[in-house]
Short mmCIF file of C-alpha atoms in Angstrom, two decimals:
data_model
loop_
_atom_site.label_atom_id
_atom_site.label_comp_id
_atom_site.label_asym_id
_atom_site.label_seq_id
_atom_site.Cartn_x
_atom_site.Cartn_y
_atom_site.Cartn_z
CA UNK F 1 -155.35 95.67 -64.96
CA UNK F 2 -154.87 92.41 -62.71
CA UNK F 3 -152.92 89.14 -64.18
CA UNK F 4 -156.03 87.38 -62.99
CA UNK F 5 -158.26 90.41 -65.29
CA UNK F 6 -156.09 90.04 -68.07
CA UNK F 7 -155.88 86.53 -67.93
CA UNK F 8 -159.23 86.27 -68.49
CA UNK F 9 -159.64 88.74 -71.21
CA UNK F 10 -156.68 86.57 -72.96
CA UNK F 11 -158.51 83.78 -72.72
CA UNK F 12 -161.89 85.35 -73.93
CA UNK F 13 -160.18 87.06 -76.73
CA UNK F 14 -159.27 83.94 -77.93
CA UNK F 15 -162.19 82.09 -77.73
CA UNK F 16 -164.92 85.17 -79.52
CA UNK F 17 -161.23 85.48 -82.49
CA UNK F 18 -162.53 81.54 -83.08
CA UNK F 19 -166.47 80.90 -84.36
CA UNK F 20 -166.53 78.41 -81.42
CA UNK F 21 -167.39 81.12 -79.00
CA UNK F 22 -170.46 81.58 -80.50
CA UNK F 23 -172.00 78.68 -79.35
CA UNK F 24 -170.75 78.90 -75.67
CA UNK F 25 -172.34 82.37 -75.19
CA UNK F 26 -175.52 80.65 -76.69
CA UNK F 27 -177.79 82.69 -79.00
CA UNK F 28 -180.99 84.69 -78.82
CA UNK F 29 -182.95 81.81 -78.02
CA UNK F 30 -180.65 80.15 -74.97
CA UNK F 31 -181.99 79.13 -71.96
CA UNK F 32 -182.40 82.75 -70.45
CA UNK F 33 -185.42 83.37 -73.39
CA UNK F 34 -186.44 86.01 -75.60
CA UNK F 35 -187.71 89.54 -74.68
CA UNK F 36 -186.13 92.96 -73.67
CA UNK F 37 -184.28 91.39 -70.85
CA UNK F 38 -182.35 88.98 -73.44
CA UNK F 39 -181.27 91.45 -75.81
CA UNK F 40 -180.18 93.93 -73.20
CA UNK F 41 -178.25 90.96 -71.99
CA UNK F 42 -176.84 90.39 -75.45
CA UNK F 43 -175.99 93.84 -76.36
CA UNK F 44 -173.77 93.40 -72.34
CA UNK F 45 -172.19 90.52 -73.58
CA UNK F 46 -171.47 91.99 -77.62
CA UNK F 47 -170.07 95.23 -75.09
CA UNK F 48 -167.82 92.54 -73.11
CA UNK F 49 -166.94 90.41 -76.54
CA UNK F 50 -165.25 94.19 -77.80
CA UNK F 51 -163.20 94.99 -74.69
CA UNK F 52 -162.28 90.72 -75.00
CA UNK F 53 -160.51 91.00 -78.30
CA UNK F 54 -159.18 94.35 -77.43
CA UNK F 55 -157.28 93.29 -74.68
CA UNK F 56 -155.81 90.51 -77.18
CA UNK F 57 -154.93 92.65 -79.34
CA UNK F 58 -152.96 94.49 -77.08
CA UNK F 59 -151.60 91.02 -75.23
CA UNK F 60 -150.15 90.09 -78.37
CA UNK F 61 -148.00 93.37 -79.01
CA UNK F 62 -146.86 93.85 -75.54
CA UNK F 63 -146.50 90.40 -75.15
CA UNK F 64 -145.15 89.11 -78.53
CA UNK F 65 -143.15 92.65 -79.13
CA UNK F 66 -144.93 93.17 -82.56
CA UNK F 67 -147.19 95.04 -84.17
CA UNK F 68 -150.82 93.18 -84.58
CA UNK F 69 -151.38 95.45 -88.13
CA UNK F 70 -152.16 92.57 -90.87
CA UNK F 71 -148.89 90.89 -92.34
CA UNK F 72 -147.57 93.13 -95.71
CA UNK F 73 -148.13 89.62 -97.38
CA UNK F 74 -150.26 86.32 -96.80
CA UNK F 75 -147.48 84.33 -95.65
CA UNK F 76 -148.79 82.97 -92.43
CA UNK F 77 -145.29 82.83 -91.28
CA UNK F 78 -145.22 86.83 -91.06
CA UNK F 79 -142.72 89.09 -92.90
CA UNK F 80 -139.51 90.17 -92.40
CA UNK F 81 -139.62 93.46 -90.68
CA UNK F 82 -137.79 96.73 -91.89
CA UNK F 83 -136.53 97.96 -88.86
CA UNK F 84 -133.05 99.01 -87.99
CA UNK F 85 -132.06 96.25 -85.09
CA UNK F 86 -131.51 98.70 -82.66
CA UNK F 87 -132.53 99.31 -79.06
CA UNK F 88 -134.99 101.84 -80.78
CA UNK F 89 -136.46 99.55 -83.26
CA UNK F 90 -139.56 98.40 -82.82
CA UNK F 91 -140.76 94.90 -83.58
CA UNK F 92 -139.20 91.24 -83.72
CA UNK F 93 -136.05 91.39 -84.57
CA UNK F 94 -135.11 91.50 -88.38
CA UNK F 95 -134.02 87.71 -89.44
CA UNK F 96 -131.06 86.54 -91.24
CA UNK F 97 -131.07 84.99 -94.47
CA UNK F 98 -131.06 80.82 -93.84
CA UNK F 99 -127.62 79.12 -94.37
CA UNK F 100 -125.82 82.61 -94.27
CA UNK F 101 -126.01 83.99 -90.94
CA UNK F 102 -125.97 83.65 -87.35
CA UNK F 103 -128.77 81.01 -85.67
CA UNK F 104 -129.91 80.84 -82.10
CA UNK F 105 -132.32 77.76 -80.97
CA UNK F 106 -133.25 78.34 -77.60
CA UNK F 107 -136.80 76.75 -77.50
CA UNK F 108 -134.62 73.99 -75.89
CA UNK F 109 -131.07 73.18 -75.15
CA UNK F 110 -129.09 76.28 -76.65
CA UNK F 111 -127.19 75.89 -79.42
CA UNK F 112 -126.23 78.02 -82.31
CA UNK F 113 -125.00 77.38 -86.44
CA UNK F 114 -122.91 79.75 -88.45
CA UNK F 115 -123.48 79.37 -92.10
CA UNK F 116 -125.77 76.32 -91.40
CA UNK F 117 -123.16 73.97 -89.51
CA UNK F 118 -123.70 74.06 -85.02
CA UNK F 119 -120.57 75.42 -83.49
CA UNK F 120 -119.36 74.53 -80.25
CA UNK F 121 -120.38 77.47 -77.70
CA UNK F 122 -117.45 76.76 -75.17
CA UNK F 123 -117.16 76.46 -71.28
CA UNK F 124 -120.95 77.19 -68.80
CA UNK F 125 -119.74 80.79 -68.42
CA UNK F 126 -119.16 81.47 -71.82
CA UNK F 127 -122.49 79.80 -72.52
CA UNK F 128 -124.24 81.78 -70.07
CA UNK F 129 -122.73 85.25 -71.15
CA UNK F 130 -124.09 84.23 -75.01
CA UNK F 131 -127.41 83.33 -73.63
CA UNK F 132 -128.14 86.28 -71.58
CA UNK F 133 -126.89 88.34 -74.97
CA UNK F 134 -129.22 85.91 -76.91
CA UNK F 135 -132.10 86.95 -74.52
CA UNK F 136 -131.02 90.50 -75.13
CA UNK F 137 -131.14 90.45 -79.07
CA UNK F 138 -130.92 93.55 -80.34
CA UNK F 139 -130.39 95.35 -76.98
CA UNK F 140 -126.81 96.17 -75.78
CA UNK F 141 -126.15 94.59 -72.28
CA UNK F 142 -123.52 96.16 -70.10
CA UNK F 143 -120.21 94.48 -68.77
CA UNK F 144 -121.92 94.96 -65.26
CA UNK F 145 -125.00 93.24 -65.87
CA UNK F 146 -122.57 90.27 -67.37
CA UNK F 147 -120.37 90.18 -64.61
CA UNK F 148 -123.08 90.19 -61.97
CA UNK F 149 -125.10 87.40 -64.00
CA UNK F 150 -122.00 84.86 -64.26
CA UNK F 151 -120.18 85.55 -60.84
CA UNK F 152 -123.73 85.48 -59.35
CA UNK F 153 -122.79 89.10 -57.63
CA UNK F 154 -119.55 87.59 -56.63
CA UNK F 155 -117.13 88.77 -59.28
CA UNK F 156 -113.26 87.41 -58.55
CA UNK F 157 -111.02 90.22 -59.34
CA UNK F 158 -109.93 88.90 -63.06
CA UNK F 159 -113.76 89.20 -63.91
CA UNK F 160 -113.25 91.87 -66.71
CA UNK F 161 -110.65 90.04 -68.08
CA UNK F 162 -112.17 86.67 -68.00
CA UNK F 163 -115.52 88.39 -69.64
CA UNK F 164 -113.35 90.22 -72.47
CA UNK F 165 -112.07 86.36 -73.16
CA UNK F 166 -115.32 85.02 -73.15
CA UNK F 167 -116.02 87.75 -75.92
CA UNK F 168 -113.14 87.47 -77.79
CA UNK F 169 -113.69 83.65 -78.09
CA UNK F 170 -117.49 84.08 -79.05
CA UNK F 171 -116.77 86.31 -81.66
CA UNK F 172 -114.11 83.66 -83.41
CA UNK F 173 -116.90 81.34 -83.20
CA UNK F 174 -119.98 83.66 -84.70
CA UNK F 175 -117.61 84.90 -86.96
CA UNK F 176 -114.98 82.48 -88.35
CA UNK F 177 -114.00 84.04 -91.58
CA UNK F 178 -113.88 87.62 -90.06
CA UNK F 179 -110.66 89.10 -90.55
CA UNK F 180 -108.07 89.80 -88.13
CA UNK F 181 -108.36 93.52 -86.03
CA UNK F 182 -112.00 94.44 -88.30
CA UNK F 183 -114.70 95.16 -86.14
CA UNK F 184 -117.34 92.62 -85.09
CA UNK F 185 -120.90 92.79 -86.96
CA UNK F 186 -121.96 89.73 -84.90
CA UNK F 187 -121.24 90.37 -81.52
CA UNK F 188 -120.80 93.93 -81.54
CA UNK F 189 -119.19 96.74 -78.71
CA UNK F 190 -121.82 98.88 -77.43
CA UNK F 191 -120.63 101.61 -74.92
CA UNK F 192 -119.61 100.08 -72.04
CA UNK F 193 -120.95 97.02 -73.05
CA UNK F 194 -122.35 94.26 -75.89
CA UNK F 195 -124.92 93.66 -78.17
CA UNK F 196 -125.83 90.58 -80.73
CA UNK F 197 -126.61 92.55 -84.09
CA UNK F 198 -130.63 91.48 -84.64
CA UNK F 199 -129.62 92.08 -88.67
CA UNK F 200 -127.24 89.51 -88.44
CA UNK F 201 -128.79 86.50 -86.50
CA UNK F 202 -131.60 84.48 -86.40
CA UNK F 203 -133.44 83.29 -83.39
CA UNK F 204 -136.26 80.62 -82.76
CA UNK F 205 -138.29 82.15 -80.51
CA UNK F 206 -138.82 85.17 -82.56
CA UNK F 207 -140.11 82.89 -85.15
CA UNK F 208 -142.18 81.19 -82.60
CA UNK F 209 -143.38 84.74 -81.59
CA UNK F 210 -144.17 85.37 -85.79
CA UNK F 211 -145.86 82.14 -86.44
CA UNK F 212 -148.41 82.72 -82.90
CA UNK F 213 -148.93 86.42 -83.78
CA UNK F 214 -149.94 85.39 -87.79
CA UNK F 215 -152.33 82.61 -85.63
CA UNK F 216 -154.06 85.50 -83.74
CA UNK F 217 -154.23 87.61 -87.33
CA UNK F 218 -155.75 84.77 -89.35
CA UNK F 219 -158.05 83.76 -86.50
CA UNK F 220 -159.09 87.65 -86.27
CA UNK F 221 -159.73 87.48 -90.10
CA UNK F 222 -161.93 84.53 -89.94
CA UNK F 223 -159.70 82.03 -91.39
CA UNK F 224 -159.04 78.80 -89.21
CA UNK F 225 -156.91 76.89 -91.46
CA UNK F 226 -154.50 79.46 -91.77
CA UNK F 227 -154.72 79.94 -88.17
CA UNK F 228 -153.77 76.39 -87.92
CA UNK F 229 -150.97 76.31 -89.92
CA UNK F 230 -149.53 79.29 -88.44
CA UNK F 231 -150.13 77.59 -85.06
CA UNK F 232 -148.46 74.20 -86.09
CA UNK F 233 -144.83 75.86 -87.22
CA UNK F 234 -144.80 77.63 -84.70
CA UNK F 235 -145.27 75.00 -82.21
CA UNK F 236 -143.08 72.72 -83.82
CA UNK F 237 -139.81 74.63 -83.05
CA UNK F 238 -140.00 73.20 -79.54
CA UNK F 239 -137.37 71.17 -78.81
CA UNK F 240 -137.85 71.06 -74.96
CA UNK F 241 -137.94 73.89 -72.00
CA UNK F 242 -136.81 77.18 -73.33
CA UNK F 243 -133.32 77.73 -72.33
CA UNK F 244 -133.70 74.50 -70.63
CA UNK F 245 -130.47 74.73 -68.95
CA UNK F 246 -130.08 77.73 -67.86
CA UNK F 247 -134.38 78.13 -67.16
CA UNK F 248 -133.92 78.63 -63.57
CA UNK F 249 -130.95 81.46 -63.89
CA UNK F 250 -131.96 84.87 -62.73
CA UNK F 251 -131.25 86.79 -65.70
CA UNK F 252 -133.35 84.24 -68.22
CA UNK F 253 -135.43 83.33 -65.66
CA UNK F 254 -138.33 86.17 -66.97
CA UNK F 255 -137.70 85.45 -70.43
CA UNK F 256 -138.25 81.33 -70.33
CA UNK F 257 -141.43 81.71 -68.01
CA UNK F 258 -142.98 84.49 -70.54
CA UNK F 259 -142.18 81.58 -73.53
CA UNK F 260 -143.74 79.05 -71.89
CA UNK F 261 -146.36 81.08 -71.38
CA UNK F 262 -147.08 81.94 -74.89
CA UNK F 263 -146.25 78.27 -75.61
CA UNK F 264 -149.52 77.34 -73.51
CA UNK F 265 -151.40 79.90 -75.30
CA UNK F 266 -150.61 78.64 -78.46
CA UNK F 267 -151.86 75.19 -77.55
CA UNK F 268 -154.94 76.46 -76.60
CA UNK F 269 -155.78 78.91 -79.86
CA UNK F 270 -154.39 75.41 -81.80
CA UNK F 271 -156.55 73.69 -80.28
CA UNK F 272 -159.72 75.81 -80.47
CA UNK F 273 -159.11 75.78 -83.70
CA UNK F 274 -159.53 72.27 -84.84
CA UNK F 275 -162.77 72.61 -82.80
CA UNK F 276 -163.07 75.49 -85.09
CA UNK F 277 -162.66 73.33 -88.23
CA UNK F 278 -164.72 70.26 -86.93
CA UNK F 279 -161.55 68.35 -86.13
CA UNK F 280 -162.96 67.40 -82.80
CA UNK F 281 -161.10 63.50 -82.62
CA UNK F 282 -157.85 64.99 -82.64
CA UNK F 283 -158.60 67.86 -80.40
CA UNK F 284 -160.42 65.53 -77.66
CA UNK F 285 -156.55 63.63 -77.15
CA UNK F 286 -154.39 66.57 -76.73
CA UNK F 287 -156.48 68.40 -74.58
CA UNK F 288 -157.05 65.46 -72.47
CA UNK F 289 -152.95 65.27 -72.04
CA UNK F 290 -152.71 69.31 -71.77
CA UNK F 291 -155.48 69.80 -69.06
CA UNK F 292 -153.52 66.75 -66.97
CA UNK F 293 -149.74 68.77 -67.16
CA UNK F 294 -152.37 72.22 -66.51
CA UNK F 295 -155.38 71.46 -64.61
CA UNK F 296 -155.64 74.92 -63.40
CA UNK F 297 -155.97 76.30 -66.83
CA UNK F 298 -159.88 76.80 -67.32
CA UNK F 299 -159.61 77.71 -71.11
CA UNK F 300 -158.06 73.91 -71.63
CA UNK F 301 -160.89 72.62 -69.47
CA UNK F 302 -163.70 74.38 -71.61
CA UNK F 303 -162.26 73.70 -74.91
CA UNK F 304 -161.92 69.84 -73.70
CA UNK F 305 -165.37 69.77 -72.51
CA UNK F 306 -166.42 71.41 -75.94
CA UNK F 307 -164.54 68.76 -78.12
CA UNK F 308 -165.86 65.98 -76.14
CA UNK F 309 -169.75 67.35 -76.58
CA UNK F 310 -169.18 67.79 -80.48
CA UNK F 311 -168.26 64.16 -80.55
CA UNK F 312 -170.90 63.08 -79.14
CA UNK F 313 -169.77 62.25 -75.92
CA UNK F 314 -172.12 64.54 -73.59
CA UNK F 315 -171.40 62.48 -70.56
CA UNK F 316 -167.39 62.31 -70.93
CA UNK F 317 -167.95 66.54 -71.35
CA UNK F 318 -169.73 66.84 -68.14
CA UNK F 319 -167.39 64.44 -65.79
CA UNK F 320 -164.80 67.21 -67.23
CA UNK F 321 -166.42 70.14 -66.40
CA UNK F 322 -167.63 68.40 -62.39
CA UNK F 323 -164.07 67.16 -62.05
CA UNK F 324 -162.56 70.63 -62.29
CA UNK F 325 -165.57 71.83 -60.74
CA UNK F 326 -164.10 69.56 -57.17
CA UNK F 327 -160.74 70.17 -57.92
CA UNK F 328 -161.14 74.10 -58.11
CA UNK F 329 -163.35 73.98 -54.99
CA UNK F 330 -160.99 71.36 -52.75
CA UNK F 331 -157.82 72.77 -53.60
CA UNK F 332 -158.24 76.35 -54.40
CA UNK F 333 -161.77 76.98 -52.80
CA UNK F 334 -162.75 78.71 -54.89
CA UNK F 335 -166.07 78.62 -57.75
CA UNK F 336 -165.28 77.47 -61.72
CA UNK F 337 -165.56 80.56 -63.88
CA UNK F 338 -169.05 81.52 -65.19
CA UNK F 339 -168.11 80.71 -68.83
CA UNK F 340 -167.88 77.24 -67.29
CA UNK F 341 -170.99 77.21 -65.34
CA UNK F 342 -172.40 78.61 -68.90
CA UNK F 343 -171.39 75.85 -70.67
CA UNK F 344 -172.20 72.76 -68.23
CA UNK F 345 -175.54 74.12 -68.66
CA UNK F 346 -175.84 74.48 -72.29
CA UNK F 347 -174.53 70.93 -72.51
CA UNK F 348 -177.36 69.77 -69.98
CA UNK F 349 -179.93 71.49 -72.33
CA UNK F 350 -177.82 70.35 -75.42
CA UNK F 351 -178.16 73.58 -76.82
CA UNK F 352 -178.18 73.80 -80.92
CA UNK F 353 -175.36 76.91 -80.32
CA UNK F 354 -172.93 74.35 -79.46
CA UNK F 355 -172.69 72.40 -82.46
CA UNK F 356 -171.96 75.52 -84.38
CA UNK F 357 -168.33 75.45 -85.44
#
């Protein structure tokens, strides 16, 4: 499957998990008319809405690294999982209890707290070895993948001994109260290399990656408001770029772009979903500001368009819709997508499907 295919099915999914979809697809009696030729059309497009929130479904669990079964309780924010923090284990990462263990922010500058007080992380390298471990959680990185990372494949000849420092520092700082010559259940020795123990810390971005994955659920359940809420938490752990200053290195590099990436998503099913609830005044503003940072992103461009139409502002919903229309064609040259086209026409027709929420 293409990024561009799968893109699209993303964005899809999204929009048939939320009752606005509805009216963008139009109903029986839309513009194309009744007869066999409009249900064969329909039963194409109920066909197309299947595959759509399939390929969410599986989006979210590659993507997210958890399993899109319902949550074991209604806690939007999504349980605690039972596995065994290994390389093996399958799932987020299990969490540790708040005030008591180990916690990573990294939905921003890094920075880390050890029984609920932020601990200084030491010098860049040292920083940079705990963030690629950070990135890691749960899977044991080797000594050669360190070295290479922080001597940018240019180790001096006191690497090793500089990197078992680094180490032996971190662990006095994860682990203040550990006592002297026991074995590390923070920053542990794997082979020939080092793991951070996923029992024993506690990382934003996995509960950024809870609170979007109990969005999708709720959404998929038919409940907005939860979806909402679940959306909201998680999108307030942002603090800034993710890993924002190490963001360009090549060993976080992957794992800051596939955050940000989810982080856009997560606007966009927020979004959808005060359209969802009838919020449409405070969706209209922040989809105005996200479609300027992300003009490119179609999804933004239809929701905006959408929110704009429900509040009663057909006009300010079709200079959208034109606007990316010339910008796609003059700087890409390339068509807007047909759920686009579909919608500037329903709009032109003001089609009773749209004010469905």
């Amino acid at each position: 499957m293409s990024a561009e295919t799968l893109d699209r099915g993303i964005r899809r999914g999204t929009v048939t998990a939320v009752p606005v979809a509805v009216g963008q697809r139009g109903g029986v009696g839309g513009a194309d008319g009744t007869g066999a030729q409009r249900i064969a059309e329909l039963e194409r497009e109920v066909r197309e809405l299947k595959r759509a929130n399939e390929t969410l479904k599986q989006y979210v669990s590659k993507a997210l690294d958890l399993d899109t079964a319902p949550p074991r309780r209604p806690d939007v924010r999504v349980p605690d999982t039972t596995g065994h923090g290994g390389p093996e284990a399958s799932g987020p990462p299990r969490r540790a209890a708040p005030g008591t263990g180990v916690e990573f922010r990294v939905l921003g500058p890094v920075e880390a707290a050890v029984g609920g007080r932020w601990v200084d992380l030491g010098a860049p390298k040292q920083r940079a070895a705990l963030v690629l471990l950070v990135s890691q959680v749960g899977q044991p990185v080797s000594v050669d993948a360190l070295v290479e990372a922080l001597w940018d494949g240019r180790p001096p000849q006191s690497a090793i001994t500089s990197l078992h420092a680094y180490i032996a520092n971190l662990r006095r700082a994860l682990e203040p109260h550990r006592a002297p010559r026991t074995p590390s259940t923070v920053l542990c020795t794997r082979g020939r290399g080092y793991l951070l123990n996923s029992r024993a810390v506690e990382v934003d971005a996995h509960r950024f990656w809870e609170n979007a994955t109990a969005g999708w659920q709720a959404l998929d359940r038919g409940d907005p408001q939860r979806a909402l809420y679940a959306f909201e938490a998680g999108l307030a752990l942002w603090r800034g770029e993710a890993y924002a200053e190490v963001a360009a290195a090549p060993h976080v590099a992957p794992e800051a772009v596939r955050l940000e990436e989810l982080r856009l998503s997560v606007v966009e099913g927020r979004c959808a979903t005060l359209i969802a609830v009838g919020n449409h005044e405070m969706a209209v503003p922040e989809l105005v500001a996200f479609t300027q940072a992300h003009p490119l992103r179609e999804y933004g461009c239809e929701l905006l368009s959408l929110a704009l139409y429900r509040a009663g502002r057909q006009a300010d919903a079709l200079s959208v819709l034109r606007a990316h229309q010339q910008r796609m064609v003059e700087d890409l040259g390339i068509s807007p997508s047909p759920a686009l086209q579909h919608l500037e026409l329903e709009i032109l027709r003001q089609a009773p499907e749209l004010e469905r929420s």
